[in-house]
Coordinates of C-alpha atoms in Angstrom, one line a residue:
X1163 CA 5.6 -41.0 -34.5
X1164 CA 3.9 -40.3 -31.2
X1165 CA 2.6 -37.0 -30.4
X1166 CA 0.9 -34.9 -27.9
X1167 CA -2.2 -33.5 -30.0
X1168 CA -4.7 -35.6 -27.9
X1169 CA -3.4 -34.3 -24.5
X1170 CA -3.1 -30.8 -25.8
X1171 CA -6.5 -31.0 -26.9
X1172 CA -7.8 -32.0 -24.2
X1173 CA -5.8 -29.4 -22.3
X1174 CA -7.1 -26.5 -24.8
X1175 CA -10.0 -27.6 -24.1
X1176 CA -10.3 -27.6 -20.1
X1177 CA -8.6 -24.3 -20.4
X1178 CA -11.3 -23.1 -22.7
X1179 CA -14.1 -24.2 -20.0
X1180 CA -15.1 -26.6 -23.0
X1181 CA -16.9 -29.5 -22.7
X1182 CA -16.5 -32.5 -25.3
X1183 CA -19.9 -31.9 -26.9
X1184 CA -18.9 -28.3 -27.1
X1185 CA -16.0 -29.0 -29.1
X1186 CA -17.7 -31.6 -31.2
X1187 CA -20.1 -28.9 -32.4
X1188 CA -17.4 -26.2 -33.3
X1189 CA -16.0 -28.9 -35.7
X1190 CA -19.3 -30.7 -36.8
X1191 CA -18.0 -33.9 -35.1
X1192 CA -19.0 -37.0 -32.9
X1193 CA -18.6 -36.9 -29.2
X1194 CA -16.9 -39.7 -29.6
X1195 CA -14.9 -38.6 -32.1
X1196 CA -13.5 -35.6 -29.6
X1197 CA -13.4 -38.8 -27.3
X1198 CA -11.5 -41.0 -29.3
X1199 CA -8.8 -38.0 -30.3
X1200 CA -8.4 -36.9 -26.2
X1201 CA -7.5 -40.5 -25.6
X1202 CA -5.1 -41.0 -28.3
X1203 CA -7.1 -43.6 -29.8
X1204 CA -7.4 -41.9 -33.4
X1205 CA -6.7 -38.8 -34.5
X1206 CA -8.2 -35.8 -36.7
X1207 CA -7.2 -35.3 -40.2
X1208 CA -5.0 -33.3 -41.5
X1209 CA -7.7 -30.3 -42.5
X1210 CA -9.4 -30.6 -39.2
X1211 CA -5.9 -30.8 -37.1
X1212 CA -5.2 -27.0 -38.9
X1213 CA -8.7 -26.2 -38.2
X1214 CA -8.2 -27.2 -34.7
X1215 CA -4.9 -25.1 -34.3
X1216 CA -6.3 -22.2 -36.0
X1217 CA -9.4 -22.4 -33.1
X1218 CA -7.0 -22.0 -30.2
X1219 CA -4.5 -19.5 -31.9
X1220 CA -1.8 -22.0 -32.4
X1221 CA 0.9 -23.5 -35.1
X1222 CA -0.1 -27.1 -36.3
X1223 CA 3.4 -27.7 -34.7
X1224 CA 2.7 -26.4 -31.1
X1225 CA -0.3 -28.2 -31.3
X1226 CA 1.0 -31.3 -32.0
X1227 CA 4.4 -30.9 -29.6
X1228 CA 4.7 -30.0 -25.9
X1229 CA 5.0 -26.3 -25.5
X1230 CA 2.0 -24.2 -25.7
X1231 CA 1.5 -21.3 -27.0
X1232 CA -0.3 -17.9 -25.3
X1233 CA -4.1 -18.1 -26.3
X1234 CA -4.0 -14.3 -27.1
X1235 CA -7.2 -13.8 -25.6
X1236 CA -6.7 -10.3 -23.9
X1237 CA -5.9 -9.3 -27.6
X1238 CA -8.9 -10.3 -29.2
X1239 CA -10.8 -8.1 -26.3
X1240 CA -9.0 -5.3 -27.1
X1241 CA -9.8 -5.6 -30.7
X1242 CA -13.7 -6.0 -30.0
X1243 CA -13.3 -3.0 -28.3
X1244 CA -11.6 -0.8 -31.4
X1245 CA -14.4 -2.6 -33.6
X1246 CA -17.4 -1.5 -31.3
X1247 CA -15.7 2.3 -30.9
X1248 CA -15.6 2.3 -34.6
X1249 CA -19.2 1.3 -35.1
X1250 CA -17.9 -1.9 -37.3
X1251 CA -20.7 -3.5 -38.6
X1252 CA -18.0 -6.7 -38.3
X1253 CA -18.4 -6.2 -34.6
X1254 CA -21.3 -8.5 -33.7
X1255 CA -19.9 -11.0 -36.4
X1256 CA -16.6 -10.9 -34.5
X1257 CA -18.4 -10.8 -30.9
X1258 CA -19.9 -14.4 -31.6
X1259 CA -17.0 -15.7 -33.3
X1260 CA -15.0 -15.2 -29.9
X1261 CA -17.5 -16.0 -27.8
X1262 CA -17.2 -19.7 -29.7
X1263 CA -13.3 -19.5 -28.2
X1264 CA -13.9 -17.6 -25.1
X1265 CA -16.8 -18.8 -23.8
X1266 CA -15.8 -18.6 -20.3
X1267 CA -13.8 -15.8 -20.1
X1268 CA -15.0 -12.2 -18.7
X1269 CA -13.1 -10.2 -21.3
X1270 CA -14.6 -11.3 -24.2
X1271 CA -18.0 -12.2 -22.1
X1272 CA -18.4 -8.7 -20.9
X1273 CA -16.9 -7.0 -24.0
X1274 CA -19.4 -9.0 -26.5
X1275 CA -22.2 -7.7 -24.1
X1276 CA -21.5 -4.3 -24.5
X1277 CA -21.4 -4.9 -28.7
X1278 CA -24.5 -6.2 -28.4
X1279 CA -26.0 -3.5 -26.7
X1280 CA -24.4 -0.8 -28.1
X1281 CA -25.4 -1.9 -32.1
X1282 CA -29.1 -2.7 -30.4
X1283 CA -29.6 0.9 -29.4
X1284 CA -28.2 2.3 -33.0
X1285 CA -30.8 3.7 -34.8
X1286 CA -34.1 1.9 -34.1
X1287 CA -34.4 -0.8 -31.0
X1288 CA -33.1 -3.9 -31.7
X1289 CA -35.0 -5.8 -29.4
X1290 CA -32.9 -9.1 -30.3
X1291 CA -29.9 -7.7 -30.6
X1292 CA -30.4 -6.2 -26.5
X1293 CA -31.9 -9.5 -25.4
X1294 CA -28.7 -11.3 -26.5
X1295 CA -26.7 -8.2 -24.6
X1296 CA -28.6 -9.0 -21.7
X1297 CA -28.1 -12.5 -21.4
X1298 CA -24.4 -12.2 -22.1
X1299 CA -24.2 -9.5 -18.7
X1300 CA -25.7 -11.9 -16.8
X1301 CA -23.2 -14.2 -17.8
X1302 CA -20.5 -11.5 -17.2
X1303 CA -21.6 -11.3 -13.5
X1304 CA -21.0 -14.7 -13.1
X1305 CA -17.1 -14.9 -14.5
X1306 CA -16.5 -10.9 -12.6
X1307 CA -14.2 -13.1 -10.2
X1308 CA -12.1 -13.3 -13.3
X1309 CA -11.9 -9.1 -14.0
X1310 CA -8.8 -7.7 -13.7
X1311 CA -10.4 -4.1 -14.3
X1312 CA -11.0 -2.4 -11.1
X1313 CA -13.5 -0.2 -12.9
X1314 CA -16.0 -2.7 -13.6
X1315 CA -17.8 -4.0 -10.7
X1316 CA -21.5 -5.9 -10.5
X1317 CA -22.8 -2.8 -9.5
X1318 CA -21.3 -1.5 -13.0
X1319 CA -22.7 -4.3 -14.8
X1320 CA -26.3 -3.7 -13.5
X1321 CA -26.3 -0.5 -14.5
X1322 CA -25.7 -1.5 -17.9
X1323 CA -28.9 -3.7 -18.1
X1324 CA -30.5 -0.9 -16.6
X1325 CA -29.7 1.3 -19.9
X1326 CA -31.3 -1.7 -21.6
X1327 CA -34.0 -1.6 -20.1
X1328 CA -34.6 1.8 -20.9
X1329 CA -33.8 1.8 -24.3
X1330 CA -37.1 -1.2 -23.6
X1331 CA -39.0 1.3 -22.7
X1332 CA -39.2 -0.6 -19.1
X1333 CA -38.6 2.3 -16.6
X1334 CA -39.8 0.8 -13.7
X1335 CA -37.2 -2.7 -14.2
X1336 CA -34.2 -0.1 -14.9
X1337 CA -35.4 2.4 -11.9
X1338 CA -35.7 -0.7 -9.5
X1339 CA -32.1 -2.1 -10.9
X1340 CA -30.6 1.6 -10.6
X1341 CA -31.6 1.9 -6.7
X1342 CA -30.6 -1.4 -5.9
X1343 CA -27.2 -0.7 -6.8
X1344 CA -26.5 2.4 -6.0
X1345 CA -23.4 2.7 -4.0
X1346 CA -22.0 5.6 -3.4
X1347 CA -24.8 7.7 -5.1
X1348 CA -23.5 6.7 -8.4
X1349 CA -26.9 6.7 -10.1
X1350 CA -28.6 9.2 -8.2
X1351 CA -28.3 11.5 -11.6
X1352 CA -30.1 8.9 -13.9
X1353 CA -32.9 7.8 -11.0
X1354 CA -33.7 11.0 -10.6
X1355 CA -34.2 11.7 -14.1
X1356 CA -36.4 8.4 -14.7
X1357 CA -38.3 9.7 -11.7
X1358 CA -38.5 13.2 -13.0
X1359 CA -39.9 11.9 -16.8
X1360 CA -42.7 9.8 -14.6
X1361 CA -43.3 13.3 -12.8
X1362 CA -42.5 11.6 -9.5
X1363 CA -41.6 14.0 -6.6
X1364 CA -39.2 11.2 -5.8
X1365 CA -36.9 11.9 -8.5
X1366 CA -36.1 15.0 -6.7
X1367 CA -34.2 13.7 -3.5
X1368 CA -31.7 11.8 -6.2
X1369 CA -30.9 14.5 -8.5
X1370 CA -30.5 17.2 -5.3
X1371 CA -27.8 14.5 -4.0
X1372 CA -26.8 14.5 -7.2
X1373 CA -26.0 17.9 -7.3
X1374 CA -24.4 18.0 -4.0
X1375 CA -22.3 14.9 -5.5
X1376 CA -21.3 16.9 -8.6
X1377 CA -20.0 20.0 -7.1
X1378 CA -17.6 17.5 -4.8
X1379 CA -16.4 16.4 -7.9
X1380 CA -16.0 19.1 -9.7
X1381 CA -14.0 20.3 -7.0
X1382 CA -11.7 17.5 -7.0
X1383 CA -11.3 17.2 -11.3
X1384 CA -10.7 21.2 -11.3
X1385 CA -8.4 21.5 -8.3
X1386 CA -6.4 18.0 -9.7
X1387 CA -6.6 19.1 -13.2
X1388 CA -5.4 22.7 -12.9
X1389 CA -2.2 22.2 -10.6
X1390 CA -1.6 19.3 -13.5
X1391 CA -1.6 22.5 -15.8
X1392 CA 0.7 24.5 -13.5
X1393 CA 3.0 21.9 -13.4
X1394 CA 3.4 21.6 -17.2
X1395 CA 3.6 25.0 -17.7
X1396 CA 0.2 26.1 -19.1
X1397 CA -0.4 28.8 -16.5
X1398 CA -3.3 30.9 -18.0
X1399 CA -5.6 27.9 -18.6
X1400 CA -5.1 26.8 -15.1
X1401 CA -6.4 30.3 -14.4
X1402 CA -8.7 30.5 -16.7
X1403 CA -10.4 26.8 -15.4
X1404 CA -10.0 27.7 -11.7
X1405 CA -12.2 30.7 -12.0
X1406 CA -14.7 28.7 -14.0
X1407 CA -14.6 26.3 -10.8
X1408 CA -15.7 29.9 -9.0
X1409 CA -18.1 31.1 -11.3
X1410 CA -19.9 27.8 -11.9
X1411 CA -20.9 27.7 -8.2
X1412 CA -22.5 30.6 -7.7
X1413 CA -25.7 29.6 -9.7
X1414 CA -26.1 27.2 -6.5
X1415 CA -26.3 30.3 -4.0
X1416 CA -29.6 31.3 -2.6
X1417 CA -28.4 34.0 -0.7
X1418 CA -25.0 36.1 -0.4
X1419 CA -24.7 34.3 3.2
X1420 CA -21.2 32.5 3.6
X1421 CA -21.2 28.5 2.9
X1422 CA -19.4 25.4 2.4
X1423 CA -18.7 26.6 -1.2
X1424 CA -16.5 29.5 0.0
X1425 CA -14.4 26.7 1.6
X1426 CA -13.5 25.2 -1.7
X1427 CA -12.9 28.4 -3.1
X1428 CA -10.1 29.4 -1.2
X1429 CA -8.4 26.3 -2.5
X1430 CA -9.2 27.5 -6.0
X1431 CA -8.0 31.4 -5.0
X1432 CA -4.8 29.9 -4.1
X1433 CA -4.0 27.6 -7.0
X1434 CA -4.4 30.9 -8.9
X1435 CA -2.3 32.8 -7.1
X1436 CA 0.6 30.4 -8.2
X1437 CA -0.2 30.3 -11.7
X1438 CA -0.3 34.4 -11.1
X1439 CA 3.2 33.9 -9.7
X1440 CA 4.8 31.4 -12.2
X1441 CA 3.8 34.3 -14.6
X1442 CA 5.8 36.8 -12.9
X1443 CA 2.1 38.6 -11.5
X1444 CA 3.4 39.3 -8.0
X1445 CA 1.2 41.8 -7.5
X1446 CA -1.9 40.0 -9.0
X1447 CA -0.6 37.0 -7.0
X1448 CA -0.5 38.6 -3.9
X1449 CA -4.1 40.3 -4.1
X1450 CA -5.3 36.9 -5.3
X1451 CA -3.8 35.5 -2.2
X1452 CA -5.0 38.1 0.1
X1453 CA -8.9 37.6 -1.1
X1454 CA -7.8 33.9 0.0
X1455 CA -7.3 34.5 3.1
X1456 CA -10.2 37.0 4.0
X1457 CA -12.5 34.6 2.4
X1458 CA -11.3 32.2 4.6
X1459 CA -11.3 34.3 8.0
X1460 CA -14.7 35.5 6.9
X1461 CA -15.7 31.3 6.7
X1462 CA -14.1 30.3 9.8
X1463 CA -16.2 33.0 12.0
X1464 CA -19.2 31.5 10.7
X1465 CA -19.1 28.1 9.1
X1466 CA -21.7 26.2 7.1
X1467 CA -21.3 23.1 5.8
X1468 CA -25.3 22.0 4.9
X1469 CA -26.0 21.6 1.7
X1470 CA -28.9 21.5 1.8
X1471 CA -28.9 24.9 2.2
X1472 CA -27.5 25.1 -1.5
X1473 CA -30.2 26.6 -4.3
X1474 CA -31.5 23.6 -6.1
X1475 CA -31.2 21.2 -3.4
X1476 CA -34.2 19.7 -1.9
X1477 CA -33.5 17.3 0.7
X1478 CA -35.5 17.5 4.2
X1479 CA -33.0 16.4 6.7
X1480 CA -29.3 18.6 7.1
X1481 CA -26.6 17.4 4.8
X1482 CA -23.0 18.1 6.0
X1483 CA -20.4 18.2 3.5
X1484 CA -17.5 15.8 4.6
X1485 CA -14.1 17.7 4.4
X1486 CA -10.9 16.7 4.8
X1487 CA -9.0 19.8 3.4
X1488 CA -8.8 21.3 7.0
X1489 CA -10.7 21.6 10.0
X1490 CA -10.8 25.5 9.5
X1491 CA -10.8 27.1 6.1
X1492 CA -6.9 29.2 7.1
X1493 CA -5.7 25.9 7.9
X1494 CA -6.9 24.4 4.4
X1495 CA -4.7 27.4 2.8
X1496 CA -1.8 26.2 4.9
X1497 CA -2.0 22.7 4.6
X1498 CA -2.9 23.4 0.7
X1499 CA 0.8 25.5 0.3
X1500 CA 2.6 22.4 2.7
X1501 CA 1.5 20.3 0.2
X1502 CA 2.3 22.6 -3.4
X1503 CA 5.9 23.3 -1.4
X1504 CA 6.4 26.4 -3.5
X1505 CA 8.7 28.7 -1.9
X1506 CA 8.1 32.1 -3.4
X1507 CA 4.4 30.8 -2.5
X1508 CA 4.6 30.4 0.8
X1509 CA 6.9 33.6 1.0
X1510 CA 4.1 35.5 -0.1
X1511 CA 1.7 34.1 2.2
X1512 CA 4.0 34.3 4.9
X1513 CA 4.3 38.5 4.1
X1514 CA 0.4 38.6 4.2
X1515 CA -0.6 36.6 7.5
X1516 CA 2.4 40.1 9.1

């Protein structure tokens, strides 16, 4: 009875990013063995046809007929994953036993890596174990056109040797990797506190960006995370974060002069007056409010937006903090209640502003 099997094979197989010594090897075979099956000139043995199947997640019968089956591939990453968050000892074992499969694909590529180097830096330095993780990111970087995670990007990956390399015990490698991809900032932190370790003076233009980076995100997660909490219902800790947003940036203040911080705190003043409200606290709510808006009349008669003005922040040249909450700080408060579209909100500010 004619079949398929040397077709699919060879299909598998080009889909796999195989070549025919590759797949000779996995089976202990002849080239010209894998040859002879592709052509349909012989084929494998029964044992070796169920070996086969088993290699590219099929049934013998799939293998041997016309449709094929999905390759499961994206589920075999995702259990690499739970085995190197569970600090499996199975995980390396596993990690090369997909990379036999998936040899060309960036999930398991890139997922394998990070085994590698995760179980190399357990403990003491396994200096094999991170030269294999190493090799395996560079092969990552070369199938990234594959990713479909928007999170990890080449700058990502380089960062990830970098650790490596400092787990080596090569600072000056993981430094040089760390500037060169730096978008954004996004190392500034762990430059500057390489820099810092090798007492450079250096170190401390990254880490006073980095705190300047920081606070803007920390503004955002609070803000974000708090009207989340009002939304479901959980009032008091939206307070209770939101002046922790406050109180956390006044360690940054050199003097009691008004700047670019008392901008984002009327945005935090606000999101507590609603909780306030929403727990029946008018008149909290309304002094809350009220503090809003003088902070932000007090702001817009003398704005500051360096920061490198900012206690702990070293930087030579004027930094301006890039704001798109409002041009003014009373017009971030109204734009800020357009947005929330609370009425008994924007009643009450309404009352104040007459």
């Amino acid at each position: 009875m004619k079949t398929d099997l040397g077709d699919n094979i060879r299909k598998l197989r080009k889909e796999r990013g195989l070549t025919q010594e590759q797949l000779a090897e996995v089976f202990g075979v002849t080239v010209g063995a894998v040859h002879k099956w592709e052509a349909g000139i012989s084929s494998p043995d029964i044992t070796l046809i169920m070996d086969i199947a088993d290699f590219f997640d099929l049934s013998v019968d799939v293998l041997l007929g016309f449709e094929l089956r999905d390759n499961r591939m994206t589920e075999l990453s995702g259990r690499l994953k739970q085995l190197r968050a569970s600090q499996d000892e199975e995980a390396v074992r596993e990690a090369e036993k997909a990379l036999k499969k998936y040899p060309n694909s960036f999930e398991v590529v890139h997922e394998s890596a990070n085994i590698y180097s995760a179980f190399g830096m357990v403990g003491k330095v396994d200096k094999k174990l991170l030269s294999r993780a190493m090799e395996l990111y560079d092969q990552a970087i070369k199938l990234l056109p594959q990713s479909t995670d928007h999170k990890v990007d080449e700058s990502v990956i380089y960062g990830e040797i970098a650790t490596i390399h400092m787990a080596l015990g090569h600072i000056d490698k993981a430094i040089d990797l760390l500037k060169e991809y730096n978008s954004g900032g996004k190392y500034d932190n762990k430059i500057g506190y390489l820099l810092a370790m090798q007492n450079s003076k250096e170190g401390d233009i990254f880490l006073s960006y980095s705190i300047l980076n920081e606070i803007d995100r920390k503004f955002h997660t609070v803000i974000g995370k708090a009207f989340l909490l009002i939304r479901s219902g959980a009032y008091e800790d939206a307070i209770d974060l939101l002046r922790w947003g406050i109180e956390s940036d006044l360690i940054f203040r050199s003097d009691d002069k008004i700047n670019f911080l008392d901008k984002l705190h009327c945005y935090y003043l606000v999101g507590i007056s609603l909780a306030q409200l929403k727990l029946k606290d008018k008149d909290s709510a309304r002094k809350t409010l009220i503090s809003a808006v003088e902070l932000a009349e007090r702001f817009d008669k003398d704005p500051d937006y360096d920061g490198s003005n900012l206690r702990f922040v070293s930087i030579d040249a004027s930094r301006k903090a890039i704001d798109a909450t409002g041009q003014t700080a009373v017009e971030c408060i109204d734009n800020l209640l357009l947005r929330i579209k609370d009425p008994e909100l924007t009643k009450l500010k309404e009352s104040i502003s007459k």
